[in-house]
Amino acid sequence: MALLEFYGETCPHCIEMKPLVEKLEKELGVTVEKYEVWNDEENAKKQTEYDKGLCGGVPFFINTEAKKFLCGSVDEEELKAWMQGTGGSDVEEK
């Protein structure tokens, strides 16, 4: 399962989510691949490839296996469900 997070280094919502992401990674034994997009052009391009108009900002979380995404700050329950592939919004194939 590929769990990806796109974030901005000084984004207050991203900073707010960081300890929650780390806590759930340990609790669930998963790894979220993190890509800083405000200062890294290659990561910004990667976000555009995955985002396709779904979010348009950060933090942007995408579960590529379950085809689920989250946009912005969410609570622990919602983030955990996304990590497990049962929560988040559906990515529609175009």
mmCIF file of N, CA, C and O in Angstrom:
data_model
loop_
_atom_site.group_PDB
_atom_site.id
_atom_site.type_symbol
_atom_site.label_atom_id
_atom_site.label_comp_id
_atom_site.label_asym_id
_atom_site.label_seq_id
_atom_site.Cartn_x
_atom_site.Cartn_y
_atom_site.Cartn_z
ATOM 1 N N MET A 1 0.860 -1.183 0.000
ATOM 2 C CA MET A 1 0.000 0.000 0.000
ATOM 3 C C MET A 1 0.894 1.230 0.000
ATOM 4 O O MET A 1 1.832 1.327 0.773
ATOM 5 N N ALA A 2 0.618 2.168 -0.869
ATOM 6 C CA ALA A 2 1.407 3.391 -0.934
ATOM 7 C C ALA A 2 0.616 4.532 -0.308
ATOM 8 O O ALA A 2 -0.418 4.941 -0.825
ATOM 9 N N LEU A 3 1.104 4.997 0.814
ATOM 10 C CA LEU A 3 0.512 6.143 1.504
ATOM 11 C C LEU A 3 1.422 7.337 1.264
ATOM 12 O O LEU A 3 2.597 7.305 1.611
ATOM 13 N N LEU A 4 0.884 8.379 0.648
ATOM 14 C CA LEU A 4 1.680 9.548 0.310
ATOM 15 C C LEU A 4 1.104 10.780 0.986
ATOM 16 O O LEU A 4 -0.113 10.944 1.066
ATOM 17 N N GLU A 5 2.011 11.646 1.459
ATOM 18 C CA GLU A 5 1.608 12.938 2.009
ATOM 19 C C GLU A 5 2.395 14.025 1.301
ATOM 20 O O GLU A 5 3.617 13.964 1.224
ATOM 21 N N PHE A 6 1.686 15.002 0.798
ATOM 22 C CA PHE A 6 2.305 16.178 0.202
ATOM 23 C C PHE A 6 2.054 17.332 1.165
ATOM 24 O O PHE A 6 0.917 17.548 1.597
ATOM 25 N N TYR A 7 3.124 18.051 1.519
ATOM 26 C CA TYR A 7 3.015 19.090 2.533
ATOM 27 C C TYR A 7 3.914 20.275 2.202
ATOM 28 O O TYR A 7 4.816 20.175 1.370
ATOM 29 N N GLY A 8 3.643 21.391 2.880
ATOM 30 C CA GLY A 8 4.487 22.573 2.792
ATOM 31 C C GLY A 8 5.232 22.736 4.099
ATOM 32 O O GLY A 8 4.644 22.582 5.177
ATOM 33 N N GLU A 9 6.513 23.038 4.008
ATOM 34 C CA GLU A 9 7.383 23.104 5.192
ATOM 35 C C GLU A 9 6.836 23.993 6.299
ATOM 36 O O GLU A 9 6.883 23.632 7.469
ATOM 37 N N THR A 10 6.307 25.147 5.950
ATOM 38 C CA THR A 10 5.819 26.081 6.977
ATOM 39 C C THR A 10 4.298 26.183 7.007
ATOM 40 O O THR A 10 3.753 27.064 7.668
ATOM 41 N N CYS A 11 3.618 25.283 6.339
ATOM 42 C CA CYS A 11 2.155 25.256 6.324
ATOM 43 C C CYS A 11 1.649 24.906 7.727
ATOM 44 O O CYS A 11 1.993 23.859 8.263
ATOM 45 N N PRO A 12 0.831 25.775 8.334
ATOM 46 C CA PRO A 12 0.366 25.498 9.700
ATOM 47 C C PRO A 12 -0.474 24.225 9.812
ATOM 48 O O PRO A 12 -0.392 23.519 10.816
ATOM 49 N N HIS A 13 -1.248 23.910 8.790
ATOM 50 C CA HIS A 13 -2.067 22.693 8.817
ATOM 51 C C HIS A 13 -1.178 21.447 8.724
ATOM 52 O O HIS A 13 -1.453 20.434 9.359
ATOM 53 N N CYS A 14 -0.125 21.545 7.933
ATOM 54 C CA CYS A 14 0.815 20.429 7.785
ATOM 55 C C CYS A 14 1.575 20.207 9.091
ATOM 56 O O CYS A 14 1.770 19.063 9.516
ATOM 57 N N ILE A 15 1.982 21.292 9.724
ATOM 58 C CA ILE A 15 2.683 21.204 11.003
ATOM 59 C C ILE A 15 1.772 20.574 12.053
ATOM 60 O O ILE A 15 2.198 19.736 12.846
ATOM 61 N N GLU A 16 0.508 20.946 12.027
ATOM 62 C CA GLU A 16 -0.487 20.387 12.954
ATOM 63 C C GLU A 16 -0.643 18.878 12.749
ATOM 64 O O GLU A 16 -0.819 18.127 13.712
ATOM 65 N N MET A 17 -0.588 18.416 11.514
ATOM 66 C CA MET A 17 -0.812 17.004 11.204
ATOM 67 C C MET A 17 0.409 16.123 11.469
ATOM 68 O O MET A 17 0.271 14.914 11.674
ATOM 69 N N LYS A 18 1.603 16.698 11.487
ATOM 70 C CA LYS A 18 2.836 15.914 11.580
ATOM 71 C C LYS A 18 2.866 14.947 12.770
ATOM 72 O O LYS A 18 3.133 13.747 12.579
ATOM 73 N N PRO A 19 2.605 15.396 14.020
ATOM 74 C CA PRO A 19 2.675 14.439 15.125
ATOM 75 C C PRO A 19 1.616 13.337 15.040
ATOM 76 O O PRO A 19 1.852 12.201 15.449
ATOM 77 N N LEU A 20 0.472 13.644 14.476
ATOM 78 C CA LEU A 20 -0.586 12.658 14.319
ATOM 79 C C LEU A 20 -0.186 11.597 13.291
ATOM 80 O O LEU A 20 -0.383 10.389 13.514
ATOM 81 N N VAL A 21 0.399 12.028 12.186
ATOM 82 C CA VAL A 21 0.877 11.092 11.168
ATOM 83 C C VAL A 21 1.921 10.168 11.779
ATOM 84 O O VAL A 21 1.862 8.934 11.637
ATOM 85 N N GLU A 22 2.884 10.740 12.508
ATOM 86 C CA GLU A 22 3.958 9.948 13.115
ATOM 87 C C GLU A 22 3.402 8.960 14.136
ATOM 88 O O GLU A 22 3.828 7.804 14.187
ATOM 89 N N LYS A 23 2.452 9.391 14.948
ATOM 90 C CA LYS A 23 1.838 8.518 15.956
ATOM 91 C C LYS A 23 1.167 7.314 15.291
ATOM 92 O O LYS A 23 1.355 6.167 15.710
ATOM 93 N N LEU A 24 0.380 7.571 14.254
ATOM 94 C CA LEU A 24 -0.347 6.492 13.595
ATOM 95 C C LEU A 24 0.572 5.585 12.780
ATOM 96 O O LEU A 24 0.307 4.386 12.657
ATOM 97 N N GLU A 25 1.657 6.125 12.243
ATOM 98 C CA GLU A 25 2.633 5.277 11.554
ATOM 99 C C GLU A 25 3.152 4.214 12.524
ATOM 100 O O GLU A 25 3.227 3.030 12.181
ATOM 101 N N LYS A 26 3.513 4.641 13.720
ATOM 102 C CA LYS A 26 4.030 3.709 14.733
ATOM 103 C C LYS A 26 2.946 2.742 15.183
ATOM 104 O O LYS A 26 3.174 1.536 15.282
ATOM 105 N N GLU A 27 1.773 3.257 15.460
ATOM 106 C CA GLU A 27 0.664 2.444 15.957
ATOM 107 C C GLU A 27 0.241 1.370 14.954
ATOM 108 O O GLU A 27 -0.018 0.219 15.332
ATOM 109 N N LEU A 28 0.190 1.740 13.679
ATOM 110 C CA LEU A 28 -0.299 0.820 12.645
ATOM 111 C C LEU A 28 0.818 0.063 11.930
ATOM 112 O O LEU A 28 0.550 -0.840 11.147
ATOM 113 N N GLY A 29 2.064 0.467 12.173
ATOM 114 C CA GLY A 29 3.189 -0.180 11.502
ATOM 115 C C GLY A 29 3.238 0.097 10.018
ATOM 116 O O GLY A 29 3.576 -0.774 9.220
ATOM 117 N N VAL A 30 2.878 1.318 9.634
ATOM 118 C CA VAL A 30 2.902 1.713 8.224
ATOM 119 C C VAL A 30 3.861 2.890 8.038
ATOM 120 O O VAL A 30 4.268 3.530 9.006
ATOM 121 N N THR A 31 4.194 3.153 6.805
ATOM 122 C CA THR A 31 5.040 4.293 6.477
ATOM 123 C C THR A 31 4.302 5.188 5.494
ATOM 124 O O THR A 31 3.749 4.702 4.501
ATOM 125 N N VAL A 32 4.282 6.470 5.790
ATOM 126 C CA VAL A 32 3.722 7.459 4.877
ATOM 127 C C VAL A 32 4.906 8.142 4.194
ATOM 128 O O VAL A 32 5.768 8.708 4.870
ATOM 129 N N GLU A 33 4.958 8.052 2.874
ATOM 130 C CA GLU A 33 6.005 8.733 2.120
ATOM 131 C C GLU A 33 5.666 10.212 2.087
ATOM 132 O O GLU A 33 4.559 10.577 1.678
ATOM 133 N N LYS A 34 6.620 11.050 2.525
ATOM 134 C CA LYS A 34 6.351 12.479 2.658
ATOM 135 C C LYS A 34 7.121 13.270 1.609
ATOM 136 O O LYS A 34 8.299 13.043 1.404
ATOM 137 N N TYR A 35 6.412 14.204 0.982
ATOM 138 C CA TYR A 35 6.992 15.032 -0.080
ATOM 139 C C TYR A 35 6.714 16.503 0.203
ATOM 140 O O TYR A 35 5.560 16.927 0.187
ATOM 141 N N GLU A 36 7.763 17.269 0.454
ATOM 142 C CA GLU A 36 7.641 18.714 0.673
ATOM 143 C C GLU A 36 7.528 19.375 -0.694
ATOM 144 O O GLU A 36 8.374 19.173 -1.556
ATOM 145 N N VAL A 37 6.459 20.158 -0.910
ATOM 146 C CA VAL A 37 6.188 20.682 -2.249
ATOM 147 C C VAL A 37 6.405 22.186 -2.402
ATOM 148 O O VAL A 37 6.450 22.676 -3.527
ATOM 149 N N TRP A 38 6.518 22.918 -1.328
ATOM 150 C CA TRP A 38 6.671 24.369 -1.441
ATOM 151 C C TRP A 38 8.076 24.773 -1.859
ATOM 152 O O TRP A 38 8.268 25.822 -2.462
ATOM 153 N N ASN A 39 9.067 23.937 -1.518
ATOM 154 C CA ASN A 39 10.453 24.270 -1.814
ATOM 155 C C ASN A 39 11.130 23.260 -2.736
ATOM 156 O O ASN A 39 12.318 23.354 -2.982
ATOM 157 N N ASP A 40 10.370 22.294 -3.226
ATOM 158 C CA ASP A 40 10.942 21.242 -4.066
ATOM 159 C C ASP A 40 10.079 21.085 -5.323
ATOM 160 O O ASP A 40 8.964 20.554 -5.260
ATOM 161 N N GLU A 41 10.609 21.542 -6.426
ATOM 162 C CA GLU A 41 9.865 21.560 -7.685
ATOM 163 C C GLU A 41 9.484 20.157 -8.166
ATOM 164 O O GLU A 41 8.376 19.937 -8.667
ATOM 165 N N GLU A 42 10.378 19.190 -7.992
ATOM 166 C CA GLU A 42 10.074 17.812 -8.409
ATOM 167 C C GLU A 42 8.924 17.236 -7.591
ATOM 168 O O GLU A 42 8.044 16.557 -8.123
ATOM 169 N N ASN A 43 8.925 17.503 -6.292
ATOM 170 C CA ASN A 43 7.832 17.031 -5.442
ATOM 171 C C ASN A 43 6.518 17.719 -5.805
ATOM 172 O O ASN A 43 5.457 17.101 -5.766
ATOM 173 N N ALA A 44 6.593 18.997 -6.156
ATOM 174 C CA ALA A 44 5.390 19.730 -6.572
ATOM 175 C C ALA A 44 4.807 19.112 -7.844
ATOM 176 O O ALA A 44 3.590 18.968 -7.972
ATOM 177 N N LYS A 45 5.674 18.715 -8.765
ATOM 178 C CA LYS A 45 5.213 18.055 -9.994
ATOM 179 C C LYS A 45 4.550 16.720 -9.658
ATOM 180 O O LYS A 45 3.523 16.365 -10.230
ATOM 181 N N LYS A 46 5.149 15.988 -8.733
ATOM 182 C CA LYS A 46 4.597 14.698 -8.310
ATOM 183 C C LYS A 46 3.211 14.890 -7.701
ATOM 184 O O LYS A 46 2.295 14.123 -7.974
ATOM 185 N N GLN A 47 3.048 15.960 -6.886
ATOM 186 C CA GLN A 47 1.737 16.221 -6.305
ATOM 187 C C GLN A 47 0.710 16.473 -7.407
ATOM 188 O O GLN A 47 -0.407 15.955 -7.355
ATOM 189 N N THR A 48 1.072 17.253 -8.395
ATOM 190 C CA THR A 48 0.166 17.559 -9.498
ATOM 191 C C THR A 48 -0.275 16.285 -10.216
ATOM 192 O O THR A 48 -1.440 16.135 -10.575
ATOM 193 N N GLU A 49 0.657 15.334 -10.382
ATOM 194 C CA GLU A 49 0.334 14.062 -11.034
ATOM 195 C C GLU A 49 -0.721 13.286 -10.249
ATOM 196 O O GLU A 49 -1.599 12.662 -10.837
ATOM 197 N N TYR A 50 -0.622 13.312 -8.930
ATOM 198 C CA TYR A 50 -1.569 12.570 -8.091
ATOM 199 C C TYR A 50 -2.849 13.353 -7.803
ATOM 200 O O TYR A 50 -3.924 12.777 -7.701
ATOM 201 N N ASP A 51 -2.714 14.665 -7.662
ATOM 202 C CA ASP A 51 -3.843 15.491 -7.232
ATOM 203 C C ASP A 51 -4.937 15.585 -8.295
ATOM 204 O O ASP A 51 -6.108 15.343 -8.014
ATOM 205 N N LYS A 52 -4.581 15.940 -9.500
ATOM 206 C CA LYS A 52 -5.522 16.053 -10.618
ATOM 207 C C LYS A 52 -6.790 16.809 -10.241
ATOM 208 O O LYS A 52 -7.901 16.393 -10.557
ATOM 209 N N GLY A 53 -6.618 17.917 -9.493
ATOM 210 C CA GLY A 53 -7.762 18.745 -9.130
ATOM 211 C C GLY A 53 -8.539 18.269 -7.914
ATOM 212 O O GLY A 53 -9.569 18.839 -7.591
ATOM 213 N N LEU A 54 -8.065 17.244 -7.220
ATOM 214 C CA LEU A 54 -8.773 16.715 -6.055
ATOM 215 C C LEU A 54 -8.690 17.659 -4.860
ATOM 216 O O LEU A 54 -9.656 17.835 -4.131
ATOM 217 N N CYS A 55 -7.517 18.227 -4.655
ATOM 218 C CA CYS A 55 -7.283 19.022 -3.450
ATOM 219 C C CYS A 55 -6.786 20.425 -3.792
ATOM 220 O O CYS A 55 -7.344 21.398 -3.340
ATOM 221 N N GLY A 56 -5.708 20.499 -4.526
ATOM 222 C CA GLY A 56 -5.159 21.784 -4.921
ATOM 223 C C GLY A 56 -4.351 22.483 -3.848
ATOM 224 O O GLY A 56 -3.985 23.633 -4.000
ATOM 225 N N GLY A 57 -4.091 21.800 -2.753
ATOM 226 C CA GLY A 57 -3.318 22.409 -1.673
ATOM 227 C C GLY A 57 -2.683 21.352 -0.800
ATOM 228 O O GLY A 57 -2.605 20.181 -1.166
ATOM 229 N N VAL A 58 -2.222 21.799 0.355
ATOM 230 C CA VAL A 58 -1.589 20.898 1.315
ATOM 231 C C VAL A 58 -2.201 21.122 2.697
ATOM 232 O O VAL A 58 -2.720 22.207 2.949
ATOM 233 N N PRO A 59 -2.165 20.114 3.538
ATOM 234 C CA PRO A 59 -1.675 18.783 3.258
ATOM 235 C C PRO A 59 -2.634 18.013 2.355
ATOM 236 O O PRO A 59 -3.839 18.193 2.408
ATOM 237 N N PHE A 60 -2.046 17.179 1.528
ATOM 238 C CA PHE A 60 -2.791 16.310 0.619
ATOM 239 C C PHE A 60 -2.282 14.903 0.849
ATOM 240 O O PHE A 60 -1.096 14.625 0.699
ATOM 241 N N PHE A 61 -3.179 14.012 1.252
ATOM 242 C CA PHE A 61 -2.842 12.621 1.539
ATOM 243 C C PHE A 61 -3.516 11.745 0.490
ATOM 244 O O PHE A 61 -4.698 11.928 0.203
ATOM 245 N N ILE A 62 -2.770 10.793 -0.070
ATOM 246 C CA ILE A 62 -3.381 9.870 -1.028
ATOM 247 C C ILE A 62 -2.911 8.442 -0.744
ATOM 248 O O ILE A 62 -1.732 8.201 -0.516
ATOM 249 N N ASN A 63 -3.879 7.551 -0.701
ATOM 250 C CA ASN A 63 -3.634 6.120 -0.547
ATOM 251 C C ASN A 63 -3.801 5.545 -1.950
ATOM 252 O O ASN A 63 -4.919 5.426 -2.443
ATOM 253 N N THR A 64 -2.678 5.250 -2.590
ATOM 254 C CA THR A 64 -2.731 4.864 -4.006
ATOM 255 C C THR A 64 -3.309 3.477 -4.215
ATOM 256 O O THR A 64 -3.828 3.195 -5.290
ATOM 257 N N GLU A 65 -3.233 2.619 -3.218
ATOM 258 C CA GLU A 65 -3.795 1.275 -3.358
ATOM 259 C C GLU A 65 -5.314 1.294 -3.204
ATOM 260 O O GLU A 65 -6.046 0.726 -4.006
ATOM 261 N N ALA A 66 -5.798 1.980 -2.162
ATOM 262 C CA ALA A 66 -7.238 2.039 -1.907
ATOM 263 C C ALA A 66 -7.934 3.105 -2.755
ATOM 264 O O ALA A 66 -9.158 3.167 -2.788
ATOM 265 N N LYS A 67 -7.122 3.954 -3.408
ATOM 266 C CA LYS A 67 -7.653 5.060 -4.218
ATOM 267 C C LYS A 67 -8.544 5.985 -3.388
ATOM 268 O O LYS A 67 -9.662 6.317 -3.773
ATOM 269 N N LYS A 68 -7.988 6.388 -2.224
ATOM 270 C CA LYS A 68 -8.677 7.298 -1.310
ATOM 271 C C LYS A 68 -7.752 8.476 -1.022
ATOM 272 O O LYS A 68 -6.536 8.318 -0.964
ATOM 273 N N PHE A 69 -8.348 9.660 -0.814
ATOM 274 C CA PHE A 69 -7.532 10.819 -0.498
ATOM 275 C C PHE A 69 -8.169 11.651 0.601
ATOM 276 O O PHE A 69 -9.370 11.558 0.868
ATOM 277 N N LEU A 70 -7.326 12.457 1.234
ATOM 278 C CA LEU A 70 -7.747 13.439 2.227
ATOM 279 C C LEU A 70 -7.128 14.768 1.848
ATOM 280 O O LEU A 70 -6.007 14.815 1.344
ATOM 281 N N CYS A 71 -7.841 15.832 2.134
ATOM 282 C CA CYS A 71 -7.347 17.172 1.838
ATOM 283 C C CYS A 71 -7.461 18.021 3.096
ATOM 284 O O CYS A 71 -8.546 18.120 3.671
ATOM 285 N N GLY A 72 -6.350 18.595 3.532
ATOM 286 C CA GLY A 72 -6.366 19.461 4.703
ATOM 287 C C GLY A 72 -6.217 18.703 6.009
ATOM 288 O O GLY A 72 -5.925 17.517 6.030
ATOM 289 N N SER A 73 -6.430 19.420 7.105
ATOM 290 C CA SER A 73 -6.328 18.833 8.438
ATOM 291 C C SER A 73 -7.535 17.941 8.707
ATOM 292 O O SER A 73 -8.662 18.307 8.386
ATOM 293 N N VAL A 74 -7.279 16.783 9.295
ATOM 294 C CA VAL A 74 -8.347 15.860 9.671
ATOM 295 C C VAL A 74 -8.064 15.350 11.079
ATOM 296 O O VAL A 74 -6.959 15.498 11.600
ATOM 297 N N ASP A 75 -9.066 14.719 11.692
ATOM 298 C CA ASP A 75 -8.849 14.195 13.032
ATOM 299 C C ASP A 75 -8.200 12.807 12.963
ATOM 300 O O ASP A 75 -8.045 12.215 11.896
ATOM 301 N N GLU A 76 -7.824 12.299 14.132
ATOM 302 C CA GLU A 76 -7.098 11.034 14.208
ATOM 303 C C GLU A 76 -7.893 9.872 13.620
ATOM 304 O O GLU A 76 -7.355 9.043 12.885
ATOM 305 N N GLU A 77 -9.169 9.821 13.912
ATOM 306 C CA GLU A 77 -10.010 8.737 13.421
ATOM 307 C C GLU A 77 -10.046 8.701 11.890
ATOM 308 O O GLU A 77 -9.937 7.639 11.274
ATOM 309 N N GLU A 78 -10.206 9.863 11.293
ATOM 310 C CA GLU A 78 -10.278 9.949 9.830
ATOM 311 C C GLU A 78 -8.940 9.586 9.184
ATOM 312 O O GLU A 78 -8.891 8.872 8.183
ATOM 313 N N LEU A 79 -7.834 10.066 9.771
ATOM 314 C CA LEU A 79 -6.509 9.759 9.232
ATOM 315 C C LEU A 79 -6.219 8.270 9.354
ATOM 316 O O LEU A 79 -5.689 7.652 8.427
ATOM 317 N N LYS A 80 -6.575 7.682 10.470
ATOM 318 C CA LYS A 80 -6.350 6.250 10.686
ATOM 319 C C LYS A 80 -7.131 5.426 9.664
ATOM 320 O O LYS A 80 -6.592 4.488 9.068
ATOM 321 N N ALA A 81 -8.398 5.770 9.444
ATOM 322 C CA ALA A 81 -9.218 5.054 8.457
ATOM 323 C C ALA A 81 -8.606 5.174 7.065
ATOM 324 O O ALA A 81 -8.557 4.198 6.302
ATOM 325 N N TRP A 82 -8.092 6.355 6.726
ATOM 326 C CA TRP A 82 -7.446 6.548 5.425
ATOM 327 C C TRP A 82 -6.220 5.645 5.303
ATOM 328 O O TRP A 82 -6.015 4.994 4.281
ATOM 329 N N MET A 83 -5.415 5.597 6.377
ATOM 330 C CA MET A 83 -4.211 4.755 6.358
ATOM 331 C C MET A 83 -4.567 3.282 6.170
ATOM 332 O O MET A 83 -3.829 2.524 5.550
ATOM 333 N N GLN A 84 -5.725 2.880 6.687
ATOM 334 C CA GLN A 84 -6.156 1.487 6.585
ATOM 335 C C GLN A 84 -6.932 1.216 5.297
ATOM 336 O O GLN A 84 -7.327 0.089 5.035
ATOM 337 N N GLY A 85 -7.146 2.264 4.509
ATOM 338 C CA GLY A 85 -7.794 2.091 3.209
ATOM 339 C C GLY A 85 -9.320 2.102 3.267
ATOM 340 O O GLY A 85 -9.977 1.796 2.274
ATOM 341 N N THR A 86 -9.874 2.470 4.416
ATOM 342 C CA THR A 86 -11.340 2.470 4.536
ATOM 343 C C THR A 86 -11.938 3.856 4.623
ATOM 344 O O THR A 86 -13.163 4.006 4.565
ATOM 345 N N GLY A 87 -11.101 4.883 4.771
ATOM 346 C CA GLY A 87 -11.615 6.244 4.904
ATOM 347 C C GLY A 87 -11.047 7.177 3.859
ATOM 348 O O GLY A 87 -10.118 6.848 3.145
ATOM 349 N N GLY A 88 -11.625 8.357 3.796
ATOM 350 C CA GLY A 88 -11.213 9.350 2.828
ATOM 351 C C GLY A 88 -12.181 9.382 1.664
ATOM 352 O O GLY A 88 -13.136 8.604 1.599
ATOM 353 N N SER A 89 -11.956 10.290 0.775
ATOM 354 C CA SER A 89 -12.791 10.421 -0.422
ATOM 355 C C SER A 89 -12.227 9.553 -1.535
ATOM 356 O O SER A 89 -11.028 9.318 -1.611
ATOM 357 N N ASP A 90 -13.096 9.102 -2.404
ATOM 358 C CA ASP A 90 -12.675 8.263 -3.517
ATOM 359 C C ASP A 90 -11.996 9.087 -4.600
ATOM 360 O O ASP A 90 -12.455 10.177 -4.940
ATOM 361 N N VAL A 91 -10.915 8.533 -5.142
ATOM 362 C CA VAL A 91 -10.266 9.106 -6.309
ATOM 363 C C VAL A 91 -10.994 8.546 -7.512
ATOM 364 O O VAL A 91 -11.046 7.329 -7.699
ATOM 365 N N GLU A 92 -11.589 9.408 -8.300
ATOM 366 C CA GLU A 92 -12.313 8.953 -9.488
ATOM 367 C C GLU A 92 -11.361 8.875 -10.664
ATOM 368 O O GLU A 92 -10.613 9.809 -10.930
ATOM 369 N N GLU A 93 -11.385 7.746 -11.330
ATOM 370 C CA GLU A 93 -10.546 7.556 -12.518
ATOM 371 C C GLU A 93 -11.129 8.349 -13.679
ATOM 372 O O GLU A 93 -12.323 8.328 -13.915
ATOM 373 N N LYS A 94 -10.265 9.062 -14.376
ATOM 374 C CA LYS A 94 -10.720 9.867 -15.523
ATOM 375 C C LYS A 94 -10.196 9.295 -16.814
ATOM 376 O O LYS A 94 -9.242 8.654 -16.892
#
